Amino acid sequence: MSTPEIMTAFSTGLAAINLDEDAPTRRGPEAERLKRASATIYDLAVERASGHELWNWGMHDQEVADEVERLLPGFGRFGTDGFSEQLYFQALRGVPAEFAEHAGRTVLEVGCGPGEGLNFLSRLLPETRFIGLDLSERAVRRANALLSRGDQLRFVHGDAEQLPFDDGAVDLVINVESSHTYPDLGRFLQEVARVLRPGGHFTHIDVFTRQRSAHFQRLATSTAGLEPVHEVDLSEQVRAAIRRRMAPDSHFHRALARERMSPLARRIAAHSRTVMFGGVFAGYRPDRTIRLLHRLGVVPWMRGLPMRSYRQHVAVRR
Ligand SMILES: C[S@@+](CC[C@H](N)C(=O)[O-])C[C@H]1O[C@@H](n2cnc3c(N)ncnc32)[C@H](O)[C@@H]1O
């Protein structure tokens, strides 16, 4: 498939599972097409990766930032703006367990991308075994090449809907901004319930359309073995991070300014990346130049899906 064909397959597939009110599950060839497109897009993103890669919108909450700073001084100055790390910290602090209780246990992240989020958590919990799984082979290869540390942190290629682990093999499953692309969300939750040991937890964070949210709520309360513990709406904290990232003197804009490209290409890149990293969810509207370039067919608007909320859901395996 050519790149435009991949982009079309991805956006059509995403719209189907996130906007279809009555039948949001996709199986068979349609599901395979979406997964192939998704894996290819993230493979391409790895090819373009330059530094520390975290592929989520992030969040900003001063209390969370202060807590992380106490545990890992300077965490937001190691080549990132720290917002995505705050989101990973939130994934962990939402689990009803002291951090020390994770010592000697196995944590699995499904949809780990290039692994930086899990690497960050492994610095907080050095006595814990971490496994990252992703559908993008290149993301997994990059993560293993740059980050893996024997049994403490390793990465495997796989599909969220068919986890390559034994029943009850995992103590905690983390899932950050990944499940909105899974064609069969119910199958994923069944797999989470299967690989978790009784008493183990599932911490899930994602962005939702109204329809996907209703679908998720139905599944979260009906998946055998998974019992909801609590849910947090993180929308405002996520918007706070995106607005900070959109500010002219942000880490995001300083990093972009260092890339070699013409001023116009830089402006277009700023627009595309702002949209990709949740700009529309935080109220971003393109300026006149971008609107004109869009009318001329030079810039895709890439409005994305009408995302309503960004939430964390925590469940326990019974
Ligand atoms: C937006 S990125 C988030 C990556 C990472 N969690 C982070 O926050 O930086 C979504 C990730 O989910 C992965 N993904 C999509 N569908 C998947 C599937 N069916 N199984 C496993 N991973 C999947 C993608 O390859 C991508 O790396």
Coordinates of C-alpha atoms and ligand atoms in Angstrom, one line a residue:
M1 CA 0.0 0.0 0.0
S2 CA 1.2 3.5 -0.7
T3 CA 1.4 6.1 2.1
P4 CA -1.8 7.9 1.1
E5 CA -3.6 4.5 0.9
I6 CA -2.3 3.6 4.4
M7 CA -3.5 6.9 5.8
T8 CA -6.9 6.4 4.2
A9 CA -7.2 2.9 5.6
F10 CA -6.2 4.1 9.0
S11 CA -8.6 7.1 9.2
T12 CA -11.5 5.1 7.7
G13 CA -10.9 2.2 10.2
L14 CA -10.5 4.6 13.1
A15 CA -13.7 6.3 12.2
A16 CA -15.6 3.0 12.0
I17 CA -14.6 1.8 15.5
N18 CA -14.8 5.2 17.2
L19 CA -18.0 6.6 15.7
D20 CA -20.2 3.7 15.0
E21 CA -22.9 3.8 17.6
D22 CA -24.4 0.3 17.2
A23 CA -21.6 -1.9 15.9
P24 CA -18.2 -0.6 16.9
T25 CA -16.4 -3.9 16.8
R26 CA -14.5 -5.0 13.7
R27 CA -13.2 -8.5 13.0
G28 CA -11.8 -10.3 9.9
P29 CA -10.3 -8.5 6.9
E30 CA -11.5 -5.0 8.0
A31 CA -9.8 -5.4 11.4
E32 CA -6.7 -6.7 9.8
R33 CA -6.6 -3.8 7.4
L34 CA -6.8 -1.3 10.2
K35 CA -4.1 -3.1 12.2
R36 CA -1.8 -3.3 9.2
A37 CA -2.2 0.4 8.5
S38 CA -1.7 1.2 12.2
A39 CA 1.5 -0.8 12.4
T40 CA 2.9 0.8 9.2
I41 CA 2.2 4.3 10.4
Y42 CA 4.0 3.7 13.7
D43 CA 6.8 1.9 11.9
L44 CA 7.2 5.1 9.8
A45 CA 7.1 7.2 12.9
V46 CA 10.0 5.2 14.3
E47 CA 12.0 5.9 11.1
R48 CA 11.6 9.6 11.7
A49 CA 12.3 9.4 15.4
S50 CA 15.3 11.4 16.6
G51 CA 15.4 11.7 20.3
H52 CA 13.3 10.7 23.3
E53 CA 10.1 9.4 21.8
L54 CA 6.9 9.5 23.8
W55 CA 3.8 9.2 21.7
N56 CA 1.0 10.4 23.9
W57 CA -0.6 13.8 24.5
G58 CA 0.7 14.1 28.0
M59 CA -0.9 15.8 31.0
H60 CA 0.0 18.6 33.4
D61 CA -1.0 18.6 37.0
Q62 CA 1.3 20.5 39.3
E63 CA 0.8 18.1 42.2
V64 CA 1.8 15.2 40.0
A65 CA 4.7 17.1 38.6
D66 CA 6.0 17.9 42.1
E67 CA 5.5 14.3 43.2
V68 CA 7.6 13.0 40.2
E69 CA 10.2 15.7 40.8
R70 CA 10.6 14.5 44.4
L71 CA 11.2 10.9 43.2
L72 CA 13.2 11.6 40.1
P73 CA 14.7 15.1 40.3
G74 CA 15.0 16.8 36.9
F75 CA 12.7 14.2 35.2
G76 CA 11.3 16.8 32.7
R77 CA 14.7 18.0 31.6
F78 CA 16.1 14.7 30.1
G79 CA 15.2 15.7 26.5
T80 CA 11.4 15.9 27.0
D81 CA 8.9 18.4 28.4
G82 CA 7.9 15.9 31.1
F83 CA 4.1 15.9 30.3
S84 CA 4.1 12.4 28.8
E85 CA 6.0 11.1 31.9
Q86 CA 3.4 12.7 34.1
L87 CA 0.8 10.7 32.3
Y88 CA 2.7 7.4 32.9
F89 CA 3.1 8.4 36.5
Q90 CA -0.7 8.9 36.7
A91 CA -1.2 5.4 35.2
L92 CA 0.9 4.0 38.1
R93 CA -0.4 6.2 41.0
G94 CA -4.0 5.3 40.0
V95 CA -3.4 1.7 41.0
P96 CA -4.4 1.0 44.6
A97 CA -1.0 -0.3 45.7
E98 CA 2.1 1.3 47.3
F99 CA 5.0 1.6 44.8
A100 CA 7.1 -0.8 47.0
E101 CA 4.5 -3.5 46.5
H102 CA 5.4 -3.8 42.8
A103 CA 8.9 -5.1 43.8
G104 CA 9.5 -8.5 42.3
R105 CA 6.4 -8.3 40.2
T106 CA 5.8 -8.3 36.4
V107 CA 4.3 -5.2 34.7
L108 CA 3.1 -5.5 31.1
E109 CA 2.5 -2.4 29.0
V110 CA 0.3 -3.1 25.9
G111 CA 0.9 -0.6 23.1
C112 CA 4.3 0.7 24.5
G113 CA 5.4 2.4 21.3
P114 CA 9.2 3.1 21.5
G115 CA 9.3 2.1 25.2
E116 CA 10.3 5.4 26.7
G117 CA 7.2 5.5 29.0
L118 CA 8.0 2.1 30.4
N119 CA 11.7 3.0 30.7
F120 CA 10.6 6.0 32.8
L121 CA 8.5 3.8 35.1
S122 CA 11.4 1.3 35.4
R123 CA 13.5 4.1 36.9
L124 CA 10.8 4.7 39.5
L125 CA 10.5 0.9 40.3
P126 CA 14.0 -0.6 39.8
E127 CA 13.0 -3.9 41.5
T128 CA 10.1 -4.6 39.1
R129 CA 10.2 -6.6 35.8
F130 CA 8.8 -4.6 32.9
I131 CA 7.6 -6.0 29.5
G132 CA 6.5 -3.7 26.7
L133 CA 4.4 -5.1 23.8
D134 CA 3.6 -3.3 20.6
L135 CA 2.2 -4.0 17.1
S136 CA 4.9 -1.9 15.4
E137 CA 7.9 -4.2 14.9
R138 CA 10.2 -1.2 14.4
A139 CA 9.1 0.4 17.7
V140 CA 9.9 -2.9 19.5
R141 CA 13.3 -3.2 17.7
R142 CA 14.2 0.4 18.6
A143 CA 13.1 -0.1 22.2
N144 CA 15.1 -3.3 22.6
A145 CA 18.2 -1.7 20.9
L146 CA 18.1 1.5 23.0
L147 CA 16.4 0.7 26.3
S148 CA 16.2 -3.0 27.2
R149 CA 18.0 -4.1 30.4
G150 CA 17.9 -7.9 30.5
D151 CA 15.0 -9.2 32.6
Q152 CA 14.2 -5.8 34.1
L153 CA 13.0 -4.2 30.9
R154 CA 12.3 -5.9 27.6
F155 CA 10.1 -5.5 24.6
V156 CA 8.1 -7.9 22.5
H157 CA 6.2 -7.7 19.3
G158 CA 2.5 -8.7 19.5
D159 CA -1.1 -7.8 19.2
A160 CA -3.2 -6.4 22.1
E161 CA -6.1 -8.7 21.1
Q162 CA -3.9 -11.9 21.3
L163 CA -1.4 -11.4 24.1
P164 CA 1.6 -13.9 23.9
F165 CA 1.5 -14.6 27.7
D166 CA 0.3 -17.5 29.9
D167 CA -2.9 -17.2 32.0
G168 CA -2.2 -15.2 35.2
A169 CA 1.4 -14.5 34.3
V170 CA 1.2 -10.7 34.9
D171 CA 0.6 -8.6 38.0
L172 CA -0.2 -5.3 36.4
V173 CA -1.3 -4.3 32.9
I174 CA -0.8 -0.7 31.7
N175 CA -2.3 0.7 28.6
V176 CA -1.7 4.3 27.6
E177 CA -3.3 6.1 24.6
S178 CA -3.4 3.0 22.5
S179 CA -6.7 1.2 22.7
H180 CA -8.7 3.6 20.5
T181 CA -7.2 1.9 17.5
Y182 CA -8.1 -1.7 18.6
P183 CA -10.8 -3.1 16.3
D184 CA -12.0 -5.5 19.0
L185 CA -11.9 -3.7 22.3
G186 CA -13.8 -6.5 24.0
R187 CA -11.3 -9.1 22.9
F188 CA -8.5 -6.9 24.3
L189 CA -10.2 -6.6 27.7
Q190 CA -10.7 -10.4 27.8
E191 CA -7.0 -10.9 27.1
V192 CA -6.2 -8.5 29.9
A193 CA -8.4 -10.5 32.3
R194 CA -6.7 -13.7 31.1
V195 CA -3.1 -12.7 31.6
L196 CA -3.6 -11.0 34.9
R197 CA -3.3 -13.0 38.1
P198 CA -6.2 -12.8 40.6
G199 CA -5.7 -9.5 42.5
G200 CA -3.7 -8.0 39.7
H201 CA -4.7 -4.6 38.3
F202 CA -5.4 -3.0 34.9
T203 CA -4.7 0.7 34.5
H204 CA -6.1 2.1 31.3
I205 CA -5.7 5.6 29.9
D206 CA -7.1 6.8 26.6
V207 CA -8.9 9.4 24.6
F208 CA -12.6 8.9 23.8
T209 CA -15.2 9.9 21.3
R210 CA -18.7 9.9 22.9
Q211 CA -19.5 6.6 21.1
R212 CA -16.3 4.9 22.1
S213 CA -16.7 6.0 25.6
A214 CA -20.2 4.4 25.8
H215 CA -18.8 1.2 24.2
F216 CA -15.9 1.1 26.7
Q217 CA -18.2 1.6 29.7
R218 CA -20.4 -1.3 28.6
L219 CA -17.3 -3.6 28.2
A220 CA -15.6 -2.4 31.4
T221 CA -18.6 -3.4 33.5
S222 CA -19.3 -6.7 31.7
T223 CA -15.9 -8.3 31.0
A224 CA -15.7 -11.5 33.0
G225 CA -13.0 -11.3 35.8
L226 CA -12.4 -7.6 35.6
E227 CA -14.0 -5.4 38.2
P228 CA -13.9 -1.6 37.9
V229 CA -12.1 0.1 40.8
H230 CA -12.3 3.8 39.8
E231 CA -12.3 6.2 36.9
V232 CA -10.8 9.7 36.6
D233 CA -11.5 12.3 34.0
L234 CA -8.1 13.7 33.0
S235 CA -9.4 15.9 30.2
E236 CA -8.5 19.2 31.8
Q237 CA -5.0 18.1 32.8
V238 CA -4.4 16.8 29.3
R239 CA -5.6 20.1 27.8
A240 CA -3.3 22.0 30.2
A241 CA -0.3 20.0 28.8
I242 CA -1.3 20.5 25.2
R243 CA -1.7 24.3 25.7
R244 CA 1.7 24.5 27.4
R245 CA 3.2 22.6 24.4
M246 CA 1.5 25.0 22.0
A247 CA 3.0 28.1 23.7
P248 CA 5.7 29.8 21.5
D249 CA 8.6 29.2 23.9
S250 CA 7.8 25.6 24.7
H251 CA 10.2 22.6 24.5
F252 CA 8.1 21.5 21.5
H253 CA 8.7 24.7 19.6
R254 CA 12.3 25.0 20.6
A255 CA 13.0 21.4 19.4
L256 CA 11.2 22.2 16.1
A257 CA 13.3 25.4 15.7
R258 CA 16.5 23.2 15.8
E259 CA 15.3 21.1 12.8
R260 CA 16.7 22.0 9.5
M261 CA 13.8 23.2 7.3
S262 CA 12.4 26.3 5.6
P263 CA 10.3 28.7 7.6
L264 CA 7.2 27.6 5.7
A265 CA 7.9 23.9 6.2
R266 CA 8.4 24.6 9.9
R267 CA 5.1 26.3 10.1
I268 CA 3.4 23.3 8.4
A269 CA 5.3 20.9 10.6
A270 CA 4.2 22.8 13.7
H271 CA 0.6 22.6 12.5
S272 CA 0.6 18.9 11.8
R273 CA 2.3 18.0 15.0
T274 CA 0.0 20.2 17.1
V275 CA -3.0 18.4 15.5
M276 CA -1.3 15.0 16.0
F277 CA -0.6 15.7 19.7
G278 CA -4.2 16.7 20.6
G279 CA -4.2 20.4 19.6
V280 CA -7.9 20.3 18.4
F281 CA -8.9 18.7 21.8
A282 CA -7.3 21.7 23.5
G283 CA -8.9 24.4 21.3
Y284 CA -6.2 24.8 18.6
R285 CA -7.4 26.4 15.3
P286 CA -5.0 26.8 12.4
D287 CA -4.1 30.4 11.4
R288 CA -5.0 32.0 8.0
T289 CA -1.8 30.8 6.3
I290 CA -2.5 27.2 7.2
R291 CA -6.1 27.5 6.2
L292 CA -5.1 28.9 2.8
L293 CA -2.6 26.2 2.3
H294 CA -5.3 23.7 3.2
R295 CA -7.6 25.2 0.6
L296 CA -4.8 24.9 -2.0
G297 CA -4.4 21.2 -1.0
V298 CA -0.9 21.6 0.4
V299 CA -1.7 20.9 4.0
P300 CA -4.1 18.3 5.2
W301 CA -6.4 19.7 7.9
M302 CA -6.2 16.4 9.8
R303 CA -9.0 17.5 12.2
G304 CA -9.1 13.9 13.5
L305 CA -12.0 12.4 15.4
P306 CA -14.3 14.5 17.6
M307 CA -12.6 13.5 20.9
R308 CA -14.7 14.3 24.0
S309 CA -12.7 13.1 26.9
Y310 CA -9.4 11.7 28.1
R311 CA -9.8 9.3 31.0
Q312 CA -8.2 6.7 33.3
H313 CA -10.0 3.6 34.3
V314 CA -8.6 1.2 36.9
A315 CA -9.9 -2.4 37.3
V316 CA -8.9 -5.4 39.5
R317 CA -8.8 -9.1 38.4
R318 CA -11.2 -11.1 40.5
Ligands
LIG1 C1 -0.3 6.8 20.4 S1 0.9 5.5 20.5 C2 1.2 5.4 22.3 C3 2.5 4.7 22.6 C4 2.9 4.8 24.1 N1 1.9 4.1 24.9 C5 3.1 6.2 24.6 O1 2.3 6.7 25.3 O2 4.2 6.8 24.2 C6 -0.1 4.0 20.3 C7 0.7 2.7 20.2 O3 -0.2 1.6 20.2 C8 0.3 0.6 19.4 N2 -0.8 -0.3 18.9 C9 -1.8 0.0 18.1 N3 -2.6 -1.1 17.9 C10 -2.0 -2.1 18.7 C11 -2.3 -3.5 18.9 N4 -3.4 -4.0 18.3 N5 -1.5 -4.2 19.7 C12 -0.4 -3.6 20.3 N6 -0.1 -2.3 20.1 C13 -0.8 -1.6 19.3 C14 0.9 1.4 18.2 O4 1.8 0.7 17.5 C15 1.6 2.6 19.0 O5 2.9 2.3 19.3

